[in-house]
């Protein structure tokens, strides 16, 4: 049986070894490939349940395992969060209509390694307002990734994201965060998408974690619906999210969940 190697920092963050990057690369590539392939199945009239059914099938076809099926009672291979749903939208009978924007979030396990990524899609025509939200959210994630290098802190990442989103008059969701991952789904630290420069744990080579900012057009507050999963904006404003799994290298970071077809950036669909 394969177990964790490497050491833990005083904050409980695992420092992975050079060989562990290969495992994350494979898992991340599968999750990203699935998100590439699902793009053509997002259109008005489609149900979120059918999208999830395809993803479930593709994870199985790849000989991989869905990290979310059975996770705390969750029963699907993806989370699909439409319009004012911030995250953890449950796939089902909901029919997509023209102009809907949605985040699809997939986490797979390959050889024990977790690959976790999400991005935004549009059903049909994209409004200018939605386009701007999606663009700002994507770029906010990339600002966070630019700050992800040895010697910087987790606060530097959060600050970069917050500064960018708020400079564009949008708000950062505080109620959900990114997370360490590797041979586990959710590990320390909590990766906040807001913060002050120089605060929080110092980034070290070998740390693996996600950055997954949720940005709202309106206010940042959220609430969880009676299904105990679906998180929505309290003011019903539109919300967007992008997520990458990354590993800190000697001089920056490696993105494990890069899109093989270069379809991660929203302009691919615009
Ligand atoms: N993939 C999500 C994340 O980014 C977690 C989903 S857990 C689920 O951390 F149970 F809702 F699927
Ligand atoms: Co995640
Ligand atoms: Co995710």
CSV table of C-alpha atoms and ligand atoms in Angstrom, one decimal:
chain,number,residue,atom,x,y,z
A,1,UNK,CA,0.0,0.0,0.0
A,2,UNK,CA,1.2,3.5,-0.9
A,3,UNK,CA,1.4,6.0,2.0
A,4,UNK,CA,2.4,9.6,2.4
A,5,UNK,CA,6.0,10.5,2.3
A,6,UNK,CA,7.8,13.7,3.1
A,7,UNK,CA,7.5,15.9,6.2
A,8,UNK,CA,4.9,18.1,7.7
A,9,UNK,CA,5.5,21.8,8.5
A,10,UNK,CA,4.6,23.2,11.9
A,11,UNK,CA,1.3,24.3,10.3
A,12,UNK,CA,0.6,20.6,9.3
A,13,UNK,CA,1.3,21.2,5.6
A,14,UNK,CA,2.8,18.3,3.8
A,15,UNK,CA,6.1,18.8,1.9
A,16,UNK,CA,6.0,16.3,-0.9
A,17,UNK,CA,9.0,14.8,-2.7
A,18,UNK,CA,10.1,15.4,-6.2
A,19,UNK,CA,8.7,12.1,-7.4
A,20,UNK,CA,5.2,13.0,-6.0
A,21,UNK,CA,4.8,15.6,-8.7
A,22,UNK,CA,4.4,12.9,-11.4
A,23,UNK,CA,1.4,11.5,-9.6
A,24,UNK,CA,-0.3,14.9,-9.3
A,25,UNK,CA,0.5,15.6,-13.0
A,26,UNK,CA,-1.4,12.4,-14.1
A,27,UNK,CA,-4.4,13.0,-11.9
A,28,UNK,CA,-4.6,16.7,-12.8
A,29,UNK,CA,-4.3,16.0,-16.5
A,30,UNK,CA,-7.3,13.6,-16.4
A,31,UNK,CA,-9.5,16.1,-14.5
A,32,UNK,CA,-8.5,18.8,-17.0
A,33,UNK,CA,-9.2,16.5,-20.0
A,34,UNK,CA,-12.6,15.8,-18.7
A,35,UNK,CA,-13.4,19.5,-18.3
A,36,UNK,CA,-12.1,20.0,-21.9
A,37,UNK,CA,-14.3,17.2,-23.3
A,38,UNK,CA,-17.5,18.3,-21.5
A,39,UNK,CA,-17.5,21.8,-23.2
A,40,UNK,CA,-19.4,20.6,-26.2
A,41,UNK,CA,-22.1,19.1,-24.0
A,42,UNK,CA,-23.0,22.4,-22.4
A,43,UNK,CA,-25.9,24.0,-24.3
A,44,UNK,CA,-29.4,25.4,-23.7
A,45,UNK,CA,-31.8,22.5,-23.2
A,46,UNK,CA,-29.2,20.2,-21.7
A,47,UNK,CA,-29.6,19.0,-18.1
A,48,UNK,CA,-26.9,19.3,-15.4
A,49,UNK,CA,-27.7,15.6,-14.6
A,50,UNK,CA,-26.8,14.5,-18.1
A,51,UNK,CA,-23.5,16.5,-17.9
A,52,UNK,CA,-22.7,14.7,-14.6
A,53,UNK,CA,-23.7,11.3,-16.1
A,54,UNK,CA,-21.1,11.8,-18.9
A,55,UNK,CA,-18.4,12.8,-16.4
A,56,UNK,CA,-19.1,9.8,-14.3
A,57,UNK,CA,-18.8,7.6,-17.3
A,58,UNK,CA,-15.5,9.2,-18.4
A,59,UNK,CA,-13.9,8.9,-15.0
A,60,UNK,CA,-14.8,5.2,-15.0
A,61,UNK,CA,-13.6,4.7,-18.6
A,62,UNK,CA,-10.2,6.2,-17.6
A,63,UNK,CA,-9.9,3.6,-14.8
A,64,UNK,CA,-9.9,6.4,-12.3
A,65,UNK,CA,-12.1,7.0,-9.2
A,66,UNK,CA,-14.4,10.0,-8.5
A,67,UNK,CA,-13.3,11.7,-5.3
A,68,UNK,CA,-16.7,13.2,-4.7
A,69,UNK,CA,-19.0,10.2,-5.0
A,70,UNK,CA,-19.4,9.0,-1.5
A,71,UNK,CA,-17.6,12.1,-0.1
A,72,UNK,CA,-19.6,13.1,3.0
A,73,UNK,CA,-22.7,11.6,1.4
A,74,UNK,CA,-22.3,13.5,-1.9
A,75,UNK,CA,-23.5,11.3,-4.7
A,76,UNK,CA,-22.2,12.8,-8.0
A,77,UNK,CA,-18.9,13.0,-9.9
A,78,UNK,CA,-19.2,16.7,-10.4
A,79,UNK,CA,-20.5,19.8,-8.8
A,80,UNK,CA,-22.4,22.0,-11.3
A,81,UNK,CA,-23.1,25.6,-10.0
A,82,UNK,CA,-25.4,27.7,-12.2
A,83,UNK,CA,-25.7,31.5,-12.2
A,84,UNK,CA,-26.1,32.6,-8.5
A,85,UNK,CA,-25.0,29.2,-7.2
A,86,UNK,CA,-21.5,29.8,-5.7
A,87,UNK,CA,-20.4,26.2,-5.4
A,88,UNK,CA,-21.4,22.6,-4.6
A,89,UNK,CA,-24.4,22.7,-7.0
A,90,UNK,CA,-25.9,19.3,-7.2
A,91,UNK,CA,-26.5,17.9,-10.8
A,92,UNK,CA,-30.0,16.9,-11.6
A,93,UNK,CA,-33.1,17.7,-13.7
A,94,UNK,CA,-32.3,21.3,-14.1
A,95,UNK,CA,-32.4,22.4,-17.7
A,96,UNK,CA,-29.9,24.9,-18.9
A,97,UNK,CA,-31.3,27.9,-20.6
A,98,UNK,CA,-29.7,30.4,-23.0
A,99,UNK,CA,-27.3,32.7,-21.2
A,100,UNK,CA,-26.8,30.6,-18.1
A,101,UNK,CA,-23.3,30.5,-16.8
A,102,UNK,CA,-22.0,27.5,-14.9
A,103,UNK,CA,-19.0,26.2,-13.0
A,104,UNK,CA,-18.2,22.5,-13.4
A,105,UNK,CA,-15.9,21.1,-10.7
A,106,UNK,CA,-14.4,17.6,-11.1
A,107,UNK,CA,-12.1,15.8,-8.7
A,108,UNK,CA,-10.5,12.4,-9.7
A,109,UNK,CA,-8.2,10.0,-8.0
A,110,UNK,CA,-5.5,8.4,-10.1
A,111,UNK,CA,-3.1,5.9,-8.4
A,112,UNK,CA,-4.1,7.5,-5.1
A,113,UNK,CA,-3.4,11.1,-6.2
A,114,UNK,CA,-6.2,13.8,-6.3
A,115,UNK,CA,-6.7,16.1,-9.2
A,116,UNK,CA,-9.2,18.9,-8.5
A,117,UNK,CA,-10.2,21.6,-11.0
A,118,UNK,CA,-13.1,23.7,-12.1
A,119,UNK,CA,-13.9,26.3,-14.7
A,120,UNK,CA,-16.8,28.3,-16.2
A,121,UNK,CA,-19.0,27.5,-19.1
A,122,UNK,CA,-21.8,29.2,-20.8
A,123,UNK,CA,-25.0,27.8,-22.3
A,124,UNK,CA,-25.6,29.6,-25.6
A,125,UNK,CA,-25.1,33.4,-25.6
A,126,UNK,CA,-22.9,35.1,-23.0
A,127,UNK,CA,-24.0,38.5,-21.8
A,128,UNK,CA,-21.5,41.3,-21.4
A,129,UNK,CA,-22.1,41.3,-17.6
A,130,UNK,CA,-21.4,37.5,-17.3
A,131,UNK,CA,-18.4,37.8,-19.6
A,132,UNK,CA,-16.8,40.4,-17.4
A,133,UNK,CA,-17.5,38.4,-14.2
A,134,UNK,CA,-16.0,35.2,-15.8
A,135,UNK,CA,-12.9,37.1,-17.1
A,136,UNK,CA,-12.2,38.8,-13.8
A,137,UNK,CA,-12.6,35.6,-11.9
A,138,UNK,CA,-10.2,33.7,-14.2
A,139,UNK,CA,-7.7,36.5,-14.0
A,140,UNK,CA,-8.0,36.7,-10.2
A,141,UNK,CA,-7.1,33.0,-10.0
A,142,UNK,CA,-4.1,33.7,-12.3
A,143,UNK,CA,-3.0,36.6,-10.0
A,144,UNK,CA,-3.1,34.2,-7.1
A,145,UNK,CA,-1.0,31.6,-9.0
A,146,UNK,CA,1.6,34.3,-9.9
A,147,UNK,CA,2.0,34.8,-6.2
A,148,UNK,CA,2.5,31.1,-5.5
A,149,UNK,CA,6.3,30.7,-5.1
A,150,UNK,CA,8.7,29.8,-2.3
A,151,UNK,CA,9.2,32.6,0.2
A,152,UNK,CA,5.9,34.2,-0.4
A,153,UNK,CA,3.0,33.5,2.1
A,154,UNK,CA,-0.5,32.2,1.7
A,155,UNK,CA,-1.6,35.7,2.6
A,156,UNK,CA,0.2,37.0,-0.5
A,157,UNK,CA,-1.9,34.7,-2.6
A,158,UNK,CA,-5.2,35.8,-1.0
A,159,UNK,CA,-4.2,39.4,-1.2
A,160,UNK,CA,-3.4,39.2,-4.9
A,161,UNK,CA,-6.8,37.7,-5.6
A,162,UNK,CA,-8.8,40.1,-3.4
A,163,UNK,CA,-7.0,43.2,-4.7
A,164,UNK,CA,-7.7,42.2,-8.3
A,165,UNK,CA,-11.4,41.3,-7.7
A,166,UNK,CA,-12.2,44.4,-5.6
A,167,UNK,CA,-10.3,46.7,-8.0
A,168,UNK,CA,-12.8,45.4,-10.6
A,169,UNK,CA,-15.7,46.2,-8.2
A,170,UNK,CA,-16.5,42.6,-7.5
A,171,UNK,CA,-16.4,40.7,-4.2
A,172,UNK,CA,-14.6,37.7,-2.9
A,173,UNK,CA,-16.6,34.9,-1.2
A,174,UNK,CA,-15.2,34.3,2.3
A,175,UNK,CA,-17.2,31.2,3.3
A,176,UNK,CA,-15.3,28.7,1.1
A,177,UNK,CA,-11.6,28.3,0.4
A,178,UNK,CA,-9.0,26.3,-1.4
A,179,UNK,CA,-7.2,23.5,0.3
A,180,UNK,CA,-4.1,21.3,0.5
A,181,UNK,CA,-4.4,18.1,-1.4
A,182,UNK,CA,-2.2,15.2,-2.6
A,183,UNK,CA,-3.0,11.7,-1.5
A,184,UNK,CA,-6.0,13.3,0.4
A,185,UNK,CA,-8.8,15.5,-0.9
A,186,UNK,CA,-8.8,18.2,1.7
A,187,UNK,CA,-5.7,18.8,3.8
A,188,UNK,CA,-4.1,21.9,5.6
A,189,UNK,CA,-3.9,24.7,4.9
A,190,UNK,CA,-7.1,26.6,4.2
A,191,UNK,CA,-6.2,28.6,1.1
A,192,UNK,CA,-8.1,31.9,1.6
A,193,UNK,CA,-8.9,34.0,-1.4
A,194,UNK,CA,-8.4,37.3,0.5
A,195,UNK,CA,-5.8,38.4,3.0
A,196,UNK,CA,-2.9,40.6,3.9
A,197,UNK,CA,0.6,40.4,2.3
A,198,UNK,CA,3.2,38.6,4.4
A,199,UNK,CA,0.6,36.8,6.6
A,200,UNK,CA,0.0,33.1,6.9
A,201,UNK,CA,2.4,30.1,6.4
A,202,UNK,CA,5.4,30.6,4.1
A,203,UNK,CA,5.2,28.7,0.8
A,204,UNK,CA,7.8,25.9,0.4
A,205,UNK,CA,8.8,23.7,-2.5
A,206,UNK,CA,6.7,20.5,-2.4
A,207,UNK,CA,3.5,22.0,-1.1
A,208,UNK,CA,0.4,20.9,-3.1
A,209,UNK,CA,-2.8,22.8,-2.9
A,210,UNK,CA,-5.8,24.3,-4.8
A,211,UNK,CA,-6.6,27.9,-5.5
A,212,UNK,CA,-10.3,28.3,-6.3
A,213,UNK,CA,-11.6,31.8,-5.9
A,214,UNK,CA,-15.4,32.4,-6.0
A,215,UNK,CA,-16.1,35.9,-7.1
A,216,UNK,CA,-19.6,37.6,-7.0
A,217,UNK,CA,-20.9,40.6,-8.9
A,218,UNK,CA,-22.8,41.7,-5.8
A,219,UNK,CA,-22.1,41.1,-2.1
A,220,UNK,CA,-19.9,38.3,-0.8
A,221,UNK,CA,-22.3,36.6,1.6
A,222,UNK,CA,-23.6,33.1,0.9
A,223,UNK,CA,-26.1,30.7,2.3
A,224,UNK,CA,-26.4,26.9,2.0
A,225,UNK,CA,-29.8,25.6,0.8
A,226,UNK,CA,-31.9,23.0,2.5
A,227,UNK,CA,-30.2,20.2,0.5
A,228,UNK,CA,-27.1,20.9,2.8
A,229,UNK,CA,-24.8,21.3,-0.3
A,230,UNK,CA,-25.9,24.1,-2.7
A,231,UNK,CA,-24.3,27.4,-1.7
A,232,UNK,CA,-25.9,30.5,-3.2
A,233,UNK,CA,-25.2,34.2,-3.1
A,234,UNK,CA,-27.6,35.8,-0.4
A,235,UNK,CA,-28.3,38.7,-2.7
A,236,UNK,CA,-28.9,36.4,-5.7
A,237,UNK,CA,-26.1,38.1,-7.7
A,238,UNK,CA,-24.1,36.1,-10.2
A,239,UNK,CA,-21.1,34.1,-9.0
A,240,UNK,CA,-18.1,32.6,-10.9
A,241,UNK,CA,-15.3,30.3,-9.9
A,242,UNK,CA,-12.1,28.8,-11.4
A,243,UNK,CA,-9.9,26.2,-9.7
A,244,UNK,CA,-6.4,24.8,-10.4
A,245,UNK,CA,-4.4,22.2,-8.4
A,246,UNK,CA,-0.8,23.4,-8.1
A,247,UNK,CA,2.5,22.3,-6.6
A,248,UNK,CA,5.2,24.7,-5.4
A,249,UNK,CA,8.5,24.3,-7.2
A,250,UNK,CA,12.0,25.7,-6.6
A,251,UNK,CA,11.2,29.0,-8.3
A,252,UNK,CA,7.4,29.2,-8.7
A,253,UNK,CA,4.7,26.6,-9.2
A,254,UNK,CA,3.5,23.8,-11.5
A,255,UNK,CA,-0.1,23.8,-12.5
A,256,UNK,CA,-1.2,20.2,-12.5
A,257,UNK,CA,-4.6,20.8,-14.0
A,258,UNK,CA,-3.7,22.8,-17.2
A,259,UNK,CA,-6.2,22.3,-20.0
A,260,UNK,CA,-4.7,19.9,-22.6
A,261,UNK,CA,-6.7,21.7,-25.3
A,262,UNK,CA,-6.1,25.2,-24.0
A,263,UNK,CA,-9.8,25.6,-23.2
A,264,UNK,CA,-9.5,26.8,-19.6
A,265,UNK,CA,-9.6,30.5,-20.4
A,266,UNK,CA,-13.1,31.8,-20.9
A,267,UNK,CA,-12.3,33.4,-24.3
A,268,UNK,CA,-12.1,29.9,-25.7
A,269,UNK,CA,-15.9,29.9,-25.7
A,270,UNK,CA,-16.5,33.6,-26.4
B,1,LIG,N1,-14.2,19.8,-5.7
B,1,LIG,C1,-14.6,20.6,-4.6
B,1,LIG,C2,-13.4,21.4,-4.1
B,1,LIG,O1,-12.9,22.2,-4.9
B,1,LIG,C3,-15.2,19.8,-3.5
B,1,LIG,C4,-16.5,19.2,-3.8
B,1,LIG,S1,-17.0,18.2,-2.5
B,1,LIG,C5,-18.5,17.7,-3.0
B,1,LIG,O2,-12.9,21.3,-3.1
B,1,LIG,F1,-18.8,16.7,-2.2
B,1,LIG,F2,-19.3,18.7,-3.0
B,1,LIG,F3,-18.4,17.2,-4.3
B,2,LIG,CO1,-10.9,22.1,-4.4
B,3,LIG,CO1,-13.0,21.4,-6.9
